[in-house]
Amino acid sequence: MQAKKRYLTLLSAGTCLALLLYLGGVRLRAARHSPPGSRHGPPPRPGAERPWPRFPDALRPFAPAERPGPEGGGGRVSPRQRRDASAGLYRGRRCRMESCFDFAQCRKNGFKVYVYPQQKGEKIAESYQNVLAAIEGSRFYTSDPGQACLFVLSLDTLDRDQLSPQYVHNLRSKVQSLHLWNNGRNHLIFNLYSGTWPDYTEDVGFDIGQAMLAKASISTENFRPNFDVSIPLFSKDHPRTGGEKGFLRFNTIPPLRKYMLVFKGKRYLTGIGSDTRNALYHVHNGEDVVLLTTCKHGKDWQKHKDSRCDRDNAEYEKYDYREMLHNATFCLVPRGRRLGSFRFLEALQAACVPVMLSNGWELPFSEVIDWNQAAVIGDERLLLQIPSTIRSIHQDKILALRQQTQFLWEAYFSSVEKIVLTTLEIIQDRIFKHISRNSLIWNKHPGGLFVLPQYSSYLGDFPYYYANLGLKPLSTFTAVIHAVTPLVSQSQPVLKLLVAVAKSQYCAQVMSSRFLPYDNIVTDAVLSLDEDTVLSTTEVDFAFTVWQSFPERIVGYPARSHFWDNTKERWGYTSKWTNDYSMVLTGAAIYHKYYHYLYTHYLPASLKNMVDQLANCEDILMNFLVSAVTKLPPIKVTQKKQYKETMMGQTSRASRWADPDHFAQRQSCMNTFASWFGYMPLIHSQMRLDPVLFKDQVSILRKKYRDIERL
């Protein structure tokens, strides 16, 4: 019996093997007789069995039918093949810095960026003009292509939607004709919109070769890590420089607002991006979760409206968007036709924690920004779970999220200039990895744009991270005296000043000149002095003691202020003695030595040349810089009121306080500096720090800085 079973088994196996060999031989012979280039061979005979279809992947039977290819054939191609074959996006999709970027020129000349000259007759939208202006006004710009490490087109590539009036035609041939193009190597292309109705692909419409993309609404599938840069979608009204501050004015506890979750925007009835917004009504409760959509957009919206449109449109009109935005704890940011949305930047500025619902979106500057510290990353498929998820977030975490939105907004997103500079700094960090900024620098105040890694790769050398590292600044200072008057008498004020400074227990060294990043300044603190400053040793010691608690700020004695002159519509400068100030002049002030480096290497040559030509305003410029970095005012310390009269009474060439031309120059400087920064960074303060028991009616022996009261 067992032998019979074995026999039958062997017979069945042999029969199957013979059948397979026969069928295989038939297909092989058919293939040999197929004409060259034929994919399928002759059609099967009537009644013959068809072979099993061969699918490229397991999901292929569920994919929709593909559109005919460019040659009119009806053969199916995968989405990946179609994307690679498209005219634009990623023929260089495997590009990385190591494979598609030439580091040699960068290491030879540093990180310099060249912008192609504008071609005659080419239109450039205002948004792209702002991008180019930001580059040309930066410290990275060079007008010499031979010195450049990175190249940026003057051809407008921001809007590649063929239905847009900003669309530039024949861009492919124009780019290829550039003699420096070199297949896009070491080029950076900025793009906000790509593709068009109905599928809104990420095709920019020309072969970018080996160029990098700084692109909005880019998907994680198409994003090339360590090569492309994801940027935010910004409107044409986004300011070129400066930008408005964030709307978080007070850290209220608990950090909850009138609404828990809000959204107000278009609802797409059909097509890409419609699914999520069409489902928002399931979550809307009309109380603390207010998610409003309208069908009322586009020319033919009434032709496509559904049963909910009229009710949604009526509800939509009841609420003011800005009122909702400023009174909400969380703001929903669902995808639109494209992955990115204007709602993203609007939520950041309003200190409304973004709740992202855009699966597959590579978030802006994700290479350096930790978005988990500032946003809630949701899933479109789990929309119904969003309300319960955000309600479970602790109040402490909500406050931290809101604070981080404000930092990120002001550091990287409030202007086109900051978006462009952040893009360039990220690329620079890739090129010079040995001094690249770490995550702490990018995600903590003051941010990556103000912490220059060329200064130092050690966080302890910057005044912003002492608390994080458990460090304190060095307990000595370097005095830098700005001396311009020849020594002709032993009674000159500069000699008395030298004696007073040298007697300080904290003085390590004394130098001349100002704001230069001398390597031989071995201390963290710099005591900056004019040659005609009158200070005692006690005043020097007290100011330095105060600075040790505020090492990122300017601490000193002579205070000045700014104001807006409505009649002249410009900024004004005043030296009146009031309880309000916004500057502490560097004629008698202490600050961190890093600001010497930042002053020299961050500020543009135009401002520094202006200061040198006027021999004036350098102290104002330093105050602008430090306030822009810290977002804080300087600190005034106690000092005798006679300081003003003493300075006014000096007859040396350096004492120009009573000179009307000198004062007019300072007025002009204020407005020039504010124009370059794009806003007024100076901040008013009424805080003055005095020694303990200052002016108190107690024994003078109980006071540490008792000599200050006698001055």
XYZ file of C-alpha atoms in Angstrom:
711
model
C 0.000 0.000 0.000
C 2.788 2.399 0.980
C 4.709 1.535 -2.159
C 1.632 2.292 -4.283
C 1.253 5.739 -2.657
C 4.884 6.543 -3.305
C 4.490 5.481 -6.925
C 1.436 7.714 -7.440
C 3.220 10.644 -5.813
C 6.250 10.296 -8.068
C 4.012 9.924 -11.138
C 2.110 13.140 -10.271
C 5.322 15.082 -9.703
C 6.780 13.873 -12.995
C 3.622 14.828 -14.891
C 3.672 18.376 -13.380
C 7.365 18.791 -14.225
C 6.791 17.731 -17.836
C 3.866 20.147 -18.159
C 5.944 23.051 -16.808
C 8.811 22.283 -19.173
C 6.383 22.151 -22.099
C 4.707 25.464 -21.264
C 8.044 27.124 -20.644
C 9.327 25.942 -23.992
C 6.256 27.323 -25.757
C 6.730 30.801 -24.130
C 10.467 30.722 -24.912
C 9.893 29.876 -28.574
C 7.218 32.553 -28.794
C 9.568 35.102 -27.319
C 12.296 34.173 -29.804
C 9.926 34.744 -32.696
C 8.654 38.116 -31.353
C 9.809 41.168 -33.319
C 12.526 43.313 -31.706
C 11.083 45.754 -29.184
C 7.880 43.765 -28.695
C 7.011 43.352 -25.002
C 4.265 40.749 -25.211
C 4.817 38.540 -28.286
C 1.962 37.241 -30.457
C -1.564 37.187 -29.082
C -2.661 33.889 -27.474
C -4.636 31.466 -29.599
C -8.392 31.312 -29.049
C -9.190 28.895 -26.298
C -5.596 28.684 -25.042
C -4.948 29.275 -21.355
C -3.542 32.703 -20.513
C -0.461 32.794 -18.267
C -0.689 34.394 -14.777
C -0.326 38.168 -14.927
C 2.926 39.443 -13.419
C 2.397 42.422 -11.079
C 5.378 44.661 -10.176
C 4.247 44.767 -6.561
C 1.565 43.363 -4.306
C -0.564 46.537 -4.401
C -0.596 46.787 -8.179
C -4.095 45.289 -8.724
C -5.565 48.057 -6.517
C -3.868 50.966 -8.306
C -5.968 53.114 -10.650
C -5.382 52.937 -14.360
C -2.499 55.121 -15.482
C -2.793 57.825 -18.079
C -1.215 57.069 -21.471
C 2.469 57.853 -21.696
C 3.933 60.563 -23.874
C 4.042 58.259 -26.877
C 0.337 57.415 -26.584
C 0.884 53.839 -25.434
C -1.467 52.383 -22.868
C 1.119 50.348 -20.950
C 1.149 50.750 -17.171
C 4.091 52.366 -15.387
C 4.600 52.657 -11.678
C 4.324 56.040 -9.923
C 8.057 55.906 -9.261
C 8.837 55.310 -12.947
C 6.479 58.088 -13.998
C 8.093 60.508 -11.529
C 11.608 59.663 -12.646
C 10.629 60.051 -16.274
C 9.013 63.468 -15.716
C 10.695 66.546 -17.082
C 11.601 68.057 -13.810
C 11.705 66.704 -10.433
C 14.333 64.220 -9.590
C 16.453 62.712 -12.268
C 19.066 63.258 -9.618
C 16.877 61.811 -6.877
C 19.793 59.871 -5.420
C 21.818 63.064 -5.047
C 23.416 63.770 -1.701
C 26.048 66.308 -0.724
C 28.755 63.670 -1.050
C 27.751 62.662 -4.584
C 26.363 65.813 -6.273
C 28.187 68.711 -4.634
C 31.721 70.011 -5.208
C 33.250 70.962 -1.860
C 36.584 72.169 -3.268
C 35.596 75.756 -4.057
C 33.862 76.150 -0.694
C 36.884 75.020 1.266
C 39.117 77.288 -0.774
C 37.148 80.550 -0.540
C 34.651 79.909 2.229
C 30.884 79.831 1.898
C 30.131 82.442 -0.766
C 26.906 82.673 -2.758
C 26.644 84.079 -6.279
C 23.383 85.320 -7.800
C 23.185 85.319 -11.601
C 22.694 88.771 -13.145
C 19.101 89.441 -14.108
C 18.490 88.781 -17.775
C 16.972 91.542 -19.855
C 13.223 91.226 -20.252
C 12.799 88.498 -17.638
C 10.000 89.123 -15.165
C 10.652 88.466 -11.494
C 7.833 88.388 -8.955
C 8.193 90.477 -5.823
C 8.549 87.396 -3.621
C 11.537 86.165 -5.614
C 13.027 89.653 -5.670
C 12.899 89.514 -1.874
C 14.692 86.159 -1.900
C 17.476 87.498 -4.098
C 17.727 90.727 -2.094
C 18.147 88.720 1.101
C 21.067 86.839 -0.431
C 22.700 89.924 -1.915
C 22.431 91.742 1.422
C 23.935 88.897 3.425
C 27.528 88.317 4.460
C 27.594 85.289 2.136
C 27.113 87.216 -1.097
C 29.836 87.576 -3.709
C 29.620 89.258 -7.097
C 32.516 87.127 -8.378
C 31.421 83.698 -9.642
C 35.019 82.546 -9.406
C 34.815 82.906 -5.622
C 31.400 81.280 -5.271
C 30.621 78.053 -3.493
C 26.887 78.161 -4.260
C 24.934 79.593 -7.215
C 21.360 80.920 -7.267
C 19.389 81.591 -10.446
C 18.010 85.052 -11.205
C 15.280 83.290 -13.214
C 12.122 83.185 -11.111
C 11.532 79.588 -10.026
C 9.199 80.237 -7.078
C 5.904 79.601 -8.861
C 5.930 76.646 -11.242
C 2.154 76.266 -11.481
C 1.393 76.536 -15.200
C -1.922 78.264 -14.457
C -0.224 81.031 -12.479
C 0.450 84.452 -14.024
C 3.894 84.301 -12.370
C 4.840 81.158 -14.304
C 8.040 81.590 -16.350
C 7.843 79.864 -19.715
C 10.694 78.092 -21.505
C 12.614 77.834 -18.257
C 14.243 74.566 -19.310
C 16.079 76.078 -22.284
C 16.919 79.249 -20.383
C 18.549 77.304 -17.562
C 20.459 75.011 -19.907
C 21.915 78.022 -21.718
C 23.606 79.361 -18.561
C 27.347 78.851 -18.943
C 27.818 78.180 -15.220
C 24.921 75.706 -14.929
C 27.126 72.587 -15.057
C 24.097 70.272 -14.819
C 22.971 72.102 -11.686
C 26.010 71.209 -9.606
C 26.416 73.545 -6.601
C 23.171 75.326 -7.518
C 20.256 76.073 -5.215
C 16.718 76.446 -6.591
C 13.969 78.117 -4.545
C 10.402 76.946 -5.162
C 7.064 77.563 -3.426
C 4.531 76.136 -5.888
C 4.896 73.215 -8.271
C 2.475 71.192 -10.350
C -1.040 72.256 -11.189
C -4.639 71.067 -11.316
C -5.690 68.319 -10.880
C -2.852 66.303 -9.314
C -0.465 69.080 -8.139
C 2.684 67.016 -8.599
C 6.011 68.239 -7.271
C 7.421 68.653 -10.781
C 9.085 72.060 -11.210
C 8.877 71.802 -14.990
C 12.548 71.606 -15.937
C 15.461 69.281 -15.368
C 17.170 70.452 -12.168
C 20.069 68.060 -12.707
C 22.237 67.942 -9.601
C 20.860 71.154 -8.112
C 19.552 71.356 -4.563
C 15.962 72.371 -3.920
C 14.783 74.778 -1.251
C 11.151 73.838 -1.646
C 7.836 74.351 0.110
C 5.267 71.552 0.456
C 7.846 68.888 -0.331
C 6.961 65.298 0.528
C 9.136 62.954 2.527
C 9.089 60.619 -0.473
C 10.657 63.188 -2.789
C 12.789 64.964 -0.194
C 16.475 64.113 -0.548
C 17.934 64.089 2.976
C 21.129 66.034 3.518
C 20.645 67.677 0.135
C 17.313 69.459 -0.261
C 15.930 71.975 2.249
C 12.246 72.096 3.138
C 11.087 75.704 3.489
C 7.701 77.061 4.628
C 5.014 78.267 2.281
C 4.869 82.059 2.662
C 2.585 84.612 1.054
C 3.558 87.419 -1.293
C 2.926 89.847 1.606
C 5.489 88.197 3.863
C 7.935 90.966 4.910
C 11.361 90.992 3.311
C 13.205 91.869 6.518
C 12.352 92.170 10.185
C 8.762 91.044 10.346
C 6.229 91.324 13.136
C 6.937 89.815 16.515
C 5.001 86.864 17.839
C 1.709 87.542 19.569
C 2.559 85.894 22.903
C 2.833 88.832 25.286
C 2.353 87.176 28.659
C 3.066 83.678 29.914
C -0.364 83.210 31.444
C -0.915 80.285 33.780
C -2.869 78.205 32.962
C -1.954 78.735 29.291
C -5.459 78.005 28.004
C -7.505 80.288 25.782
C -11.157 80.615 24.830
C -10.935 77.898 22.168
C -9.114 74.590 22.469
C -8.819 73.902 18.708
C -9.700 76.071 15.696
C -9.516 76.105 11.921
C -11.071 78.290 9.261
C -10.456 77.684 5.580
C -11.559 76.300 2.246
C -13.163 72.894 1.779
C -12.385 71.073 -1.435
C -15.320 68.996 -2.618
C -13.312 66.835 -4.991
C -9.741 66.115 -5.879
C -6.503 65.968 -3.970
C -6.579 67.399 -0.458
C -10.352 67.095 -0.084
C -10.604 64.076 2.219
C -9.298 65.621 5.437
C -11.086 68.963 5.185
C -14.338 67.265 4.184
C -14.237 65.273 7.432
C -13.610 68.181 9.837
C -17.323 68.609 10.607
C -17.191 65.346 12.535
C -14.914 67.010 15.123
C -16.461 70.496 15.207
C -18.598 71.058 18.329
C -19.225 74.809 18.031
C -17.897 75.445 21.547
C -14.209 74.965 22.243
C -13.501 73.017 19.030
C -14.421 75.277 16.118
C -13.453 73.898 12.709
C -15.021 75.947 9.912
C -14.919 75.285 6.183
C -16.515 76.908 3.187
C -17.289 75.609 -0.282
C -17.638 79.163 -1.541
C -14.472 79.537 -3.546
C -13.644 79.195 -7.212
C -15.861 80.075 -10.153
C -17.911 76.876 -10.331
C -18.358 76.056 -6.657
C -22.161 75.981 -6.903
C -22.035 73.291 -9.578
C -20.208 70.956 -7.232
C -21.670 71.875 -3.846
C -22.961 69.093 -1.629
C -25.727 68.946 0.983
C -23.547 70.509 3.681
C -22.260 73.505 1.749
C -25.011 76.007 2.623
C -24.899 75.129 6.320
C -21.085 75.246 6.378
C -20.990 78.582 4.565
C -23.429 80.134 7.038
C -21.447 78.891 10.041
C -18.211 80.066 8.406
C -19.400 83.676 8.241
C -20.192 83.851 11.978
C -16.564 83.806 13.136
C -13.696 86.235 12.649
C -10.523 84.383 11.743
C -8.063 86.627 13.566
C -10.178 86.618 16.719
C -10.189 82.818 16.632
C -6.469 82.660 15.950
C -5.530 84.894 18.874
C -7.854 83.150 21.291
C -7.053 79.509 20.575
C -4.640 77.149 22.272
C -4.234 74.814 19.277
C -4.634 75.545 15.562
C -5.349 72.787 13.090
C -3.066 72.839 10.027
C -4.563 70.380 7.512
C -3.107 69.964 4.071
C -4.652 71.821 1.175
C -4.178 71.064 -2.477
C -0.512 70.884 -1.623
C 1.034 69.555 1.562
C 1.990 72.963 2.930
C -0.412 75.663 4.089
C -0.315 79.354 4.986
C -2.007 78.343 8.243
C 1.318 76.974 9.447
C 3.129 80.310 9.741
C -0.040 82.063 10.910
C -0.352 79.636 13.821
C 3.315 79.994 14.765
C 3.115 83.773 14.942
C -0.105 83.695 16.968
C 1.417 81.368 19.598
C -1.297 78.886 18.652
C 0.276 75.432 18.794
C 0.057 73.917 15.274
C -1.653 70.532 15.019
C -0.297 69.089 11.796
C -2.590 67.011 9.594
C -0.584 66.580 6.412
C 0.731 63.065 6.086
C 4.012 62.854 4.229
C 4.965 66.544 4.538
C 8.629 67.143 5.263
C 8.254 69.957 7.783
C 10.215 73.186 7.211
C 13.875 73.050 8.233
C 13.264 69.585 9.698
C 16.972 68.885 9.392
C 17.689 71.218 12.297
C 14.366 72.053 14.006
C 12.820 69.651 16.499
C 9.139 70.195 15.746
C 8.042 68.012 18.650
C 8.972 70.979 20.854
C 6.572 73.353 19.078
C 3.825 71.373 17.348
C 1.572 68.336 17.581
C 2.171 65.974 14.666
C -1.152 64.316 13.865
C -2.275 61.684 11.383
C -4.990 62.388 8.815
C -6.316 58.861 9.292
C -6.847 59.478 13.020
C -8.709 62.788 12.803
C -11.375 61.768 15.340
C -8.693 61.224 17.988
C -7.258 64.741 17.734
C -9.526 66.437 20.349
C -8.889 63.817 23.035
C -5.167 63.852 22.254
C -4.701 67.591 22.728
C -6.913 67.638 25.833
C -4.534 65.160 27.437
C -1.518 67.483 27.049
C -0.442 68.914 30.409
C -0.577 72.674 30.944
C 3.174 72.886 31.508
C 3.756 71.243 28.145
C 1.273 73.574 26.450
C 3.097 76.619 27.794
C 6.438 75.207 26.622
C 4.988 74.525 23.161
C 3.624 78.055 22.882
C 6.910 79.602 23.973
C 8.774 77.546 21.393
C 6.430 78.692 18.623
C 7.435 82.264 19.402
C 11.128 81.493 19.417
C 10.962 79.642 16.089
C 8.794 82.334 14.500
C 11.120 85.177 15.432
C 14.340 83.231 14.820
C 13.627 81.645 11.434
C 10.239 82.482 9.912
C 9.146 86.099 10.496
C 10.670 87.416 7.247
C 11.827 86.227 3.847
C 15.344 87.174 4.844
C 15.327 84.829 7.841
C 13.921 81.969 5.772
C 16.637 82.463 3.143
C 19.468 82.865 5.678
C 18.347 79.775 7.577
C 18.458 77.830 4.314
C 21.981 79.041 3.589
C 23.204 78.356 7.131
C 21.908 74.766 6.937
C 23.841 74.215 3.711
C 26.938 75.811 5.210
C 26.738 73.419 8.176
C 26.685 70.479 5.767
C 29.798 71.703 4.010
C 31.782 72.420 7.178
C 30.601 69.554 9.343
C 33.476 69.871 11.801
C 32.084 73.188 13.044
C 28.387 72.671 12.333
C 25.804 73.779 14.887
C 24.120 71.142 17.024
C 20.441 70.693 17.841
C 20.656 72.725 21.050
C 21.882 75.789 19.155
C 19.151 75.538 16.519
C 16.323 74.916 18.993
C 17.226 77.291 21.806
C 17.446 81.055 21.995
C 19.041 82.952 20.262
C 19.062 80.341 17.478
C 21.381 79.279 14.710
C 21.507 82.590 12.823
C 23.234 84.450 15.666
C 25.556 81.693 16.890
C 28.403 81.628 14.384
C 30.272 78.304 14.553
C 33.398 79.879 13.070
C 33.879 81.615 16.417
C 33.979 78.406 18.443
C 32.663 74.853 18.398
C 32.342 74.851 22.210
C 29.020 76.061 23.613
C 30.734 77.346 26.756
C 32.376 80.094 24.684
C 29.000 81.718 24.026
C 27.127 83.754 26.660
C 23.767 82.020 26.051
C 24.440 78.503 27.311
C 26.067 78.919 30.714
C 22.927 77.742 32.523
C 22.534 74.702 30.257
C 26.133 73.664 30.840
C 26.228 74.567 34.529
C 28.963 77.123 33.891
C 29.723 80.681 34.913
C 31.721 83.314 33.020
C 35.321 83.872 34.034
C 35.721 86.083 37.084
C 37.950 88.672 35.394
C 37.543 91.218 32.584
C 39.619 92.885 29.892
C 39.427 96.675 29.748
C 39.405 98.072 26.198
C 39.880 101.835 26.156
C 39.081 103.798 23.009
C 41.902 106.367 23.057
C 42.287 108.897 20.218
C 43.825 111.944 21.920
C 47.644 112.198 22.185
C 49.020 112.189 25.729
C 50.362 115.654 26.472
C 49.683 115.982 30.189
C 49.658 113.768 33.264
C 46.341 115.294 34.261
C 44.435 113.926 31.285
C 41.332 111.903 32.198
C 42.582 108.748 30.466
C 45.431 108.393 32.971
C 43.074 108.659 35.920
C 40.835 106.126 34.244
C 43.735 103.712 33.806
C 44.573 103.933 37.485
C 40.961 103.317 38.541
C 40.592 100.321 36.248
C 43.934 98.790 37.151
C 43.017 98.870 40.841
C 39.992 96.644 40.228
C 40.363 93.170 41.692
C 38.696 91.774 38.541
C 40.909 93.447 35.923
C 43.043 90.975 33.960
C 44.396 93.168 31.153
C 44.017 96.587 29.506
C 43.932 97.113 25.733
C 43.203 99.823 23.193
C 40.741 100.177 20.289
C 37.211 98.805 20.208
C 34.971 96.018 18.885
C 37.777 94.074 17.217
C 37.805 90.306 17.864
C 41.280 90.146 19.332
C 42.459 86.605 19.998
C 44.483 87.775 22.965
C 41.380 88.798 24.927
C 41.505 85.890 27.344
C 38.503 86.848 29.483
C 34.796 86.430 28.721
C 33.972 89.986 29.782
C 35.063 93.178 28.056
C 34.920 96.512 29.872
C 34.551 99.082 27.087
C 35.591 102.637 27.957
C 35.993 105.999 26.269
C 39.191 107.820 27.118
C 37.304 110.633 28.865
C 35.104 108.382 30.989
C 35.166 109.151 34.688
C 34.628 106.051 36.835
C 35.916 104.926 40.199
C 37.252 101.466 40.982
C 34.152 100.779 43.075
C 31.864 101.573 40.149
C 33.858 99.267 37.886
C 33.705 96.419 40.400
C 29.962 96.779 40.938
C 29.163 96.868 37.202
C 31.204 93.725 36.622
C 29.485 91.932 39.503
C 26.102 92.737 37.938
C 27.257 91.598 34.490
C 28.218 88.175 35.832
C 24.514 87.540 36.435
C 23.547 88.804 32.939
C 26.435 87.765 30.670
C 24.417 87.951 27.446
C 23.493 91.633 27.919
C 25.208 95.018 27.950
C 25.609 96.293 31.497
C 26.826 99.794 32.193
C 26.351 103.398 33.201
C 25.514 106.063 30.557
C 21.986 105.380 29.286
C 20.196 106.744 26.242
C 16.815 106.173 24.664
C 14.998 106.116 21.341
C 11.516 107.272 20.374
C 9.276 107.491 17.338
C 8.833 111.037 16.042
C 5.327 111.206 14.571
C 5.866 114.601 12.987
C 8.968 113.499 11.052
C 7.897 109.852 10.794
C 11.307 108.604 11.810
C 13.170 107.334 14.844
C 14.660 109.828 17.227
C 17.564 109.686 19.665
C 17.545 111.375 23.051
C 20.003 111.814 25.892
C 17.511 113.307 28.339
C 17.754 112.037 31.902
C 14.599 110.044 32.513
C 13.621 106.791 34.166
C 13.327 105.166 30.750
C 16.193 103.981 28.556
C 16.886 101.536 25.704
C 20.650 101.826 25.242
C 23.687 101.730 27.472
C 26.555 103.436 25.698
C 29.785 101.494 25.346
C 31.766 104.426 26.704
C 31.346 102.769 30.111
C 29.828 99.295 29.687
C 30.591 95.586 30.050
C 29.576 92.894 27.574
C 30.699 89.464 26.393
C 33.652 89.312 24.027
C 31.627 87.238 21.525
C 29.901 90.457 20.507
C 33.236 91.674 19.118
C 33.197 88.730 16.720
C 29.512 89.126 15.895
C 29.948 92.863 15.259
C 32.836 92.167 12.887
C 31.497 89.152 10.992
C 27.691 89.376 11.162
C 27.017 93.023 10.393
C 27.315 94.140 6.750
C 30.293 96.115 5.555
C 28.011 99.026 4.625
C 27.085 99.720 8.257
C 30.621 99.305 9.556
C 32.011 101.588 6.839
C 29.406 104.202 7.710
C 30.444 104.108 11.365
C 34.128 104.375 10.447
C 33.567 107.338 8.136
C 31.522 109.217 10.719
C 33.734 108.197 13.635
C 30.402 108.006 15.415
C 27.480 105.682 16.213
C 29.483 102.505 16.873
C 28.015 102.346 20.380
C 24.479 102.631 19.003
C 25.170 99.901 16.460
C 26.451 97.586 19.187
C 23.252 98.167 21.183
C 21.165 97.395 18.101
C 23.062 94.162 17.578
C 22.890 92.895 21.150
C 19.197 93.732 21.520
C 18.437 92.009 18.200
C 20.191 88.867 19.427
C 18.882 88.737 22.991
C 15.427 90.322 22.501
C 16.203 92.057 25.816
C 17.142 95.586 26.879
C 20.526 96.473 28.365
C 20.935 96.937 32.106
C 21.758 100.262 33.694
C 23.586 100.270 37.013
C 23.910 102.969 39.631
C 26.137 105.861 38.800
C 26.575 109.436 39.917
C 24.445 111.947 38.097
C 27.459 114.186 37.597
C 28.578 111.800 34.814
C 26.661 113.857 32.276
C 28.038 117.208 33.383
C 31.561 115.795 33.619
C 31.442 114.458 30.080
C 29.921 117.671 28.749
C 32.686 119.670 30.367
C 35.532 117.779 28.714
C 37.467 119.732 26.116
C 39.248 116.826 24.430
C 38.577 115.982 20.803
C 36.797 112.790 21.850
C 34.142 114.650 23.852
C 31.534 115.658 21.314
C 28.383 115.428 23.399
C 27.477 119.110 22.919
C 28.238 119.149 19.172
C 24.925 119.528 17.241
C 26.370 117.799 14.162
C 27.392 114.862 16.318
C 23.847 114.595 17.658
C 22.315 114.873 14.158
C 24.557 112.085 12.938
C 23.325 109.840 15.717
C 19.712 110.571 14.742
C 20.513 109.538 11.179
C 22.345 106.423 12.325
C 19.296 105.259 14.271
C 17.174 105.195 11.130
C 19.832 103.626 8.925
C 20.365 100.822 11.415
C 16.619 100.251 11.854
C 16.238 100.050 8.074
C 18.897 97.342 7.775
C 17.507 95.256 10.624
C 14.021 95.643 9.167
C 12.557 96.694 12.524
C 13.520 98.509 15.702
C 15.301 95.954 17.936
C 15.896 98.343 20.849
C 13.704 97.647 23.872
C 12.770 100.143 26.568
C 13.453 99.416 30.206
C 12.976 101.172 33.526
C 15.095 98.788 35.579
C 18.180 100.062 37.376
C 20.298 97.841 39.571
C 21.763 99.392 42.718
C 23.956 97.881 45.417
C 22.180 96.292 48.379
C 21.235 98.952 50.974
C 21.947 101.710 48.438
C 20.773 105.016 49.926
C 19.249 103.161 52.872
C 19.428 104.886 56.244
C 21.777 102.366 57.810
C 25.387 102.408 58.854
C 27.772 102.886 55.948
C 29.832 100.033 57.366
C 27.084 97.580 56.430
C 27.333 98.464 52.731
C 29.729 96.625 50.403
C 29.911 99.367 47.751
C 29.800 102.260 50.175
C 31.976 104.525 48.048
C 29.335 104.761 45.313
C 27.074 106.844 47.545
C 29.835 109.377 48.134
C 30.385 110.088 44.443
